[in-house]
Every structure is written in C-alpha cells, then in structure tokens.
CSV table of C-alpha atoms in Angstrom, one decimal:
chain,number,residue,atom,x,y,z
A,924,MET,CA,-0.2,-0.1,-0.1
A,925,MET,CA,2.8,2.2,0.8
A,926,ASN,CA,4.0,2.1,-2.8
A,927,VAL,CA,1.0,3.9,-4.1
A,928,ILE,CA,1.2,6.6,-1.7
A,929,LYS,CA,4.8,7.2,-2.9
A,930,THR,CA,4.1,7.0,-6.5
A,931,LEU,CA,1.3,9.6,-5.9
A,932,LEU,CA,3.8,12.2,-3.9
A,933,GLU,CA,6.4,11.5,-6.5
A,934,LYS,CA,4.0,12.2,-9.2
A,935,TYR,CA,2.6,15.6,-7.6
A,936,ASN,CA,6.2,16.4,-6.3
A,937,VAL,CA,4.9,16.3,-2.5
A,938,LYS,CA,6.5,15.1,0.4
A,939,LEU,CA,4.6,13.8,3.7
A,940,SER,CA,6.2,13.1,7.0
A,941,GLU,CA,6.3,9.3,7.8
A,942,GLU,CA,3.3,10.0,10.3
A,943,VAL,CA,1.0,11.4,7.8
A,944,MET,CA,1.8,8.8,5.1
A,945,LEU,CA,0.7,6.2,7.7
A,946,LYS,CA,-2.4,8.1,8.7
A,947,PHE,CA,-3.1,8.2,4.9
A,948,GLU,CA,-2.4,4.7,4.5
A,949,SER,CA,-4.9,3.8,7.3
A,950,ILE,CA,-7.8,5.3,5.3
A,951,LEU,CA,-7.2,3.6,2.3
A,952,ILE,CA,-9.2,0.4,1.2
A,953,ARG,CA,-7.5,-2.0,-1.2
A,954,LYS,CA,-10.0,-3.7,-3.7
A,955,GLU,CA,-9.2,-6.0,-7.0
A,956,TYR,CA,-11.6,-5.9,-10.1
A,957,GLN,CA,-12.2,-8.0,-12.9
A,958,LYS,CA,-11.9,-7.1,-16.4
A,959,ASP,CA,-15.1,-5.4,-17.7
A,960,GLU,CA,-16.1,-4.8,-14.0
A,961,ILE,CA,-18.3,-1.8,-13.1
A,962,ILE,CA,-16.6,0.0,-10.2
A,963,LEU,CA,-19.2,2.9,-10.0
A,964,GLU,CA,-22.6,2.7,-11.2
A,965,GLU,CA,-24.2,5.4,-12.9
A,966,GLY,CA,-27.1,7.1,-10.6
A,967,THR,CA,-25.0,6.4,-7.4
A,968,ILE,CA,-23.5,9.1,-5.2
A,969,SER,CA,-19.5,8.6,-5.4
A,970,ARG,CA,-17.7,8.5,-2.1
A,971,TYR,CA,-14.3,7.7,-3.4
A,972,LEU,CA,-11.4,8.6,-5.2
A,973,TYR,CA,-9.9,5.3,-7.2
A,974,ILE,CA,-6.3,5.3,-6.8
A,975,VAL,CA,-5.1,2.6,-9.5
A,976,GLU,CA,-2.1,0.7,-8.4
A,977,LYS,CA,-2.3,-1.9,-11.4
A,978,GLY,CA,-4.4,-2.3,-14.4
A,979,MET,CA,-6.4,0.5,-16.2
A,980,LEU,CA,-9.9,2.1,-15.6
A,981,ARG,CA,-11.9,4.4,-17.7
A,982,GLN,CA,-14.9,6.6,-16.9
A,983,PHE,CA,-17.6,6.8,-19.3
A,984,TYR,CA,-21.3,7.7,-20.0
A,985,TYR,CA,-24.0,6.9,-22.3
A,986,LYS,CA,-25.2,9.5,-24.8
A,987,ASP,CA,-27.7,8.8,-27.6
A,988,GLY,CA,-27.6,5.1,-26.8
A,989,ARG,CA,-23.5,4.9,-27.2
A,990,ASP,CA,-21.1,5.3,-24.4
A,991,ILE,CA,-18.5,7.8,-24.7
A,992,THR,CA,-15.5,7.5,-22.7
A,993,GLU,CA,-14.5,10.5,-20.6
A,994,HIS,CA,-11.1,9.6,-19.1
A,995,PHE,CA,-8.6,6.6,-18.9
A,996,SER,CA,-6.7,6.1,-15.6
A,997,CYS,CA,-3.6,3.6,-15.5
A,998,GLU,CA,-1.2,3.1,-12.7
A,999,GLY,CA,-0.4,5.9,-10.1
A,1000,ASN,CA,-3.5,7.7,-11.5
A,1001,ILE,CA,-6.8,8.7,-9.8
A,1002,ALA,CA,-10.2,7.9,-11.2
A,1003,THR,CA,-13.4,9.7,-9.7
A,1004,CYS,CA,-16.6,11.7,-10.5
A,1005,LEU,CA,-15.7,14.9,-9.1
A,1006,GLU,CA,-19.0,16.5,-9.2
A,1007,SER,CA,-20.8,13.4,-7.6
A,1008,VAL,CA,-17.7,13.5,-5.0
A,1009,PHE,CA,-18.2,17.0,-4.3
A,1010,LEU,CA,-21.8,17.8,-4.3
A,1011,ARG,CA,-23.1,14.3,-3.1
A,1012,GLN,CA,-25.3,14.1,-6.1
A,1013,PRO,CA,-25.8,10.9,-8.2
A,1014,THR,CA,-23.1,10.4,-10.8
A,1015,ARG,CA,-23.8,10.2,-14.6
A,1016,LEU,CA,-20.4,8.7,-15.1
A,1017,LEU,CA,-19.6,5.3,-14.9
A,1018,ILE,CA,-16.0,3.6,-14.0
A,1019,GLU,CA,-15.3,0.3,-15.1
A,1020,ALA,CA,-11.8,-1.7,-15.2
A,1021,LEU,CA,-10.6,-2.5,-18.6
A,1022,GLU,CA,-8.1,-4.8,-17.3
A,1023,PRO,CA,-7.9,-6.9,-14.0
A,1024,SER,CA,-7.1,-4.0,-11.5
A,1025,THR,CA,-5.8,-3.5,-8.1
A,1026,VAL,CA,-7.4,-0.1,-6.8
A,1027,PHE,CA,-7.1,1.7,-3.4
A,1028,LEU,CA,-10.4,3.5,-2.5
A,1029,LEU,CA,-9.8,6.8,-0.8
A,1030,ASP,CA,-13.1,7.9,1.0
A,1031,TYR,CA,-13.3,11.8,0.3
A,1032,GLU,CA,-14.7,12.7,3.6
A,1033,LYS,CA,-11.8,10.7,5.5
A,1034,TRP,CA,-9.2,12.6,3.4
A,1035,LYS,CA,-10.9,15.9,4.1
A,1036,LYS,CA,-10.6,15.1,7.8
A,1037,LEU,CA,-6.9,14.1,7.4
A,1038,CYS,CA,-6.1,17.5,5.8
A,1039,ASP,CA,-7.7,19.2,8.5
A,1040,GLU,CA,-5.7,17.3,11.0
A,1041,PHE,CA,-2.7,17.5,9.2
A,1042,PRO,CA,-2.2,21.0,7.1
A,1043,GLU,CA,0.7,19.2,5.2
A,1044,MET,CA,-1.7,16.8,3.5
A,1045,ASN,CA,-3.4,19.6,1.8
A,1046,GLN,CA,-0.4,19.7,-0.6
A,1047,LEU,CA,-1.5,16.5,-1.9
A,1048,TYR,CA,-5.0,17.4,-1.9
A,1049,ARG,CA,-4.5,20.5,-3.9
A,1050,ALA,CA,-2.1,19.0,-6.5
A,1051,ALA,CA,-4.2,16.1,-7.0
A,1052,ILE,CA,-7.3,18.3,-7.5
A,1053,GLU,CA,-5.6,20.7,-9.5
A,1054,TYR,CA,-4.1,18.0,-11.8
A,1055,MET,CA,-7.6,16.6,-12.6
A,1056,LEU,CA,-9.2,19.7,-13.3
A,1057,ILE,CA,-6.2,20.6,-15.7
A,1058,VAL,CA,-6.4,17.5,-17.5
A,1059,SER,CA,-10.3,17.6,-18.0
A,1060,GLN,CA,-9.7,21.3,-19.5
A,1061,GLN,CA,-7.0,20.1,-21.8
A,1062,LYS,CA,-9.6,17.5,-22.8
A,1063,ALA,CA,-12.2,19.9,-23.5
A,1064,ASP,CA,-9.8,22.5,-25.3
A,1065,SER,CA,-8.6,19.2,-27.4
A,1066,TRP,CA,-12.4,18.5,-28.6
A,1067,ARG,CA,-13.0,22.1,-29.2
A,1068,PHE,CA,-9.8,23.4,-31.0
A,1069,GLU,CA,-8.0,20.4,-32.4
A,1070,ASN,CA,-8.9,18.2,-35.7
A,1071,SER,CA,-8.8,14.4,-35.6
A,1072,ARG,CA,-5.1,13.8,-36.4
A,1073,GLU,CA,-4.3,16.7,-33.8
A,1074,ARG,CA,-6.5,14.9,-31.0
A,1075,TYR,CA,-4.8,11.3,-31.8
A,1076,ASP,CA,-1.2,12.6,-31.7
A,1077,ARG,CA,-1.9,14.5,-28.3
A,1078,PHE,CA,-3.5,11.4,-27.0
A,1079,CYS,CA,-0.7,9.1,-28.0
A,1080,ARG,CA,2.0,11.9,-26.6
A,1081,GLU,CA,0.1,12.1,-23.3
A,1082,LEU,CA,-1.2,8.6,-22.7
A,1083,PRO,CA,1.2,6.0,-24.5
A,1084,SER,CA,0.5,3.4,-22.2
A,1085,VAL,CA,-3.5,3.5,-22.8
A,1086,SER,CA,-2.9,3.9,-26.6
A,1087,ARG,CA,-1.1,0.7,-26.4
A,1088,ARG,CA,-3.4,-1.0,-24.0
A,1089,ALA,CA,-7.1,0.3,-24.7
A,1090,SER,CA,-9.7,-0.9,-27.4
A,1091,VAL,CA,-10.1,0.9,-30.5
A,1092,ALA,CA,-13.7,1.7,-29.9
A,1093,HIS,CA,-12.6,3.0,-26.4
A,1094,ILE,CA,-10.0,5.1,-28.0
A,1095,ALA,CA,-12.3,6.2,-30.5
A,1096,SER,CA,-15.1,7.2,-28.3
A,1097,TYR,CA,-12.5,9.4,-25.9
A,1098,LEU,CA,-11.3,11.2,-29.2
A,1099,LEU,CA,-15.1,11.5,-30.2
A,1100,MET,CA,-14.7,9.7,-33.6
A,1101,SER,CA,-15.8,6.8,-35.0
A,1102,PRO,CA,-13.5,3.5,-35.0
A,1103,GLU,CA,-13.4,3.9,-38.9
A,1104,THR,CA,-12.2,7.6,-38.6
A,1105,LEU,CA,-9.6,6.5,-36.1
A,1106,SER,CA,-8.4,3.7,-38.4
A,1107,ARG,CA,-8.2,6.4,-41.2
A,1108,VAL,CA,-6.0,8.7,-38.6
A,1109,ARG,CA,-3.8,5.6,-37.8
A,1110,ALA,CA,-3.2,5.1,-41.5
A,1111,GLY,CA,-2.2,8.7,-42.2
A,1112,VAL,CA,-5.2,9.3,-44.5
A,1113,LEU,CA,-6.5,11.8,-42.3
C-alpha cells in the first residue's frame, strides 16, 4: 500500500512525514476488480477517489445509446467523478475496469478530515485536484480546437500506455470519432 502512496507523492511532487503517510495509508481500502467490472454505477453517489495501483480504468457515460469514454486512468492515476464526490449528487459517469485491476479506494470525507488534522496533507489534496481539473480542461480544449489527427497525436503523446492497451472502440469514443475515422487517422489518411 505504501508504494501507491509514494507513487502519488512523486507524481505530484509532494513530501509527507512518515506519520502522515501512515495515517493516509490507514484510510485506504484495497480492492481488486476483474476485467469489464463496473466499479461505479450510474445514478449512485460517489464517495471515493480510486487510485490505480495496477491495471486500467475508464470513466464513461451514455449518450444517444452509445458509451463515450471521458477519461482513462492507469497505474499511479486517480479516477473519480468530482461532481458526485463534491456535491454528493448521483453520478452520470460510470467507472469500469478495462483490465484486471488493483485499486485503492480513498474515502473523500476521511481525506478531508485528514487534511484538517494534518495541514501538510493539503499539498497532496491541492495537487491531485488541480491535476484532475487541468486534465479535464485540456481534454475539453482538444475537443473544441483540434482536428482528428491533432487529437490522436496528443492522445498518443500524453497517454502512451493507454494508446497501446485500450481497445480501438474506447480510444475512438474518447477522441469523439468513429472507429473507422480512427483507423483512417492511424493510417495517415486523415
């Protein structure tokens, strides 16, 4: 469990005392999920941030009978539905394990209490939330301002592991294109 915490601290360039790391470890719940298992159901209120130790998750939603991939999360990343966690409202997003995955569940309310008790924990909180918001903004900007080829190139650059591991259908839905368009982009036709 301590490895996943160290990975987060390195990713977000945060240092915590040994005492705070142990307290943080004490509120994490380790779970294993099978490939294609739904971790967060649509319509439920999410209490957790899901820290991926091993495997790959995707966040997605349904629109007009199709599922649209919102985000991918691999080792060392966090998946969650911020709106549901923050506002305590039912989520429209689902989270699914795309591979057999080991995930640590971080109860948001317990994390906030830990931040109140240990101010140094706020550095990790702020860095993680800022990162998630920036990634969401960059993705939205990519959809708005980039063509299919630019979106695919950015995806491969920023998520190389996902580009090798996710299905064509999931990658295409993430990039807001059909699998056929993605094939043409990959072939250099577009």
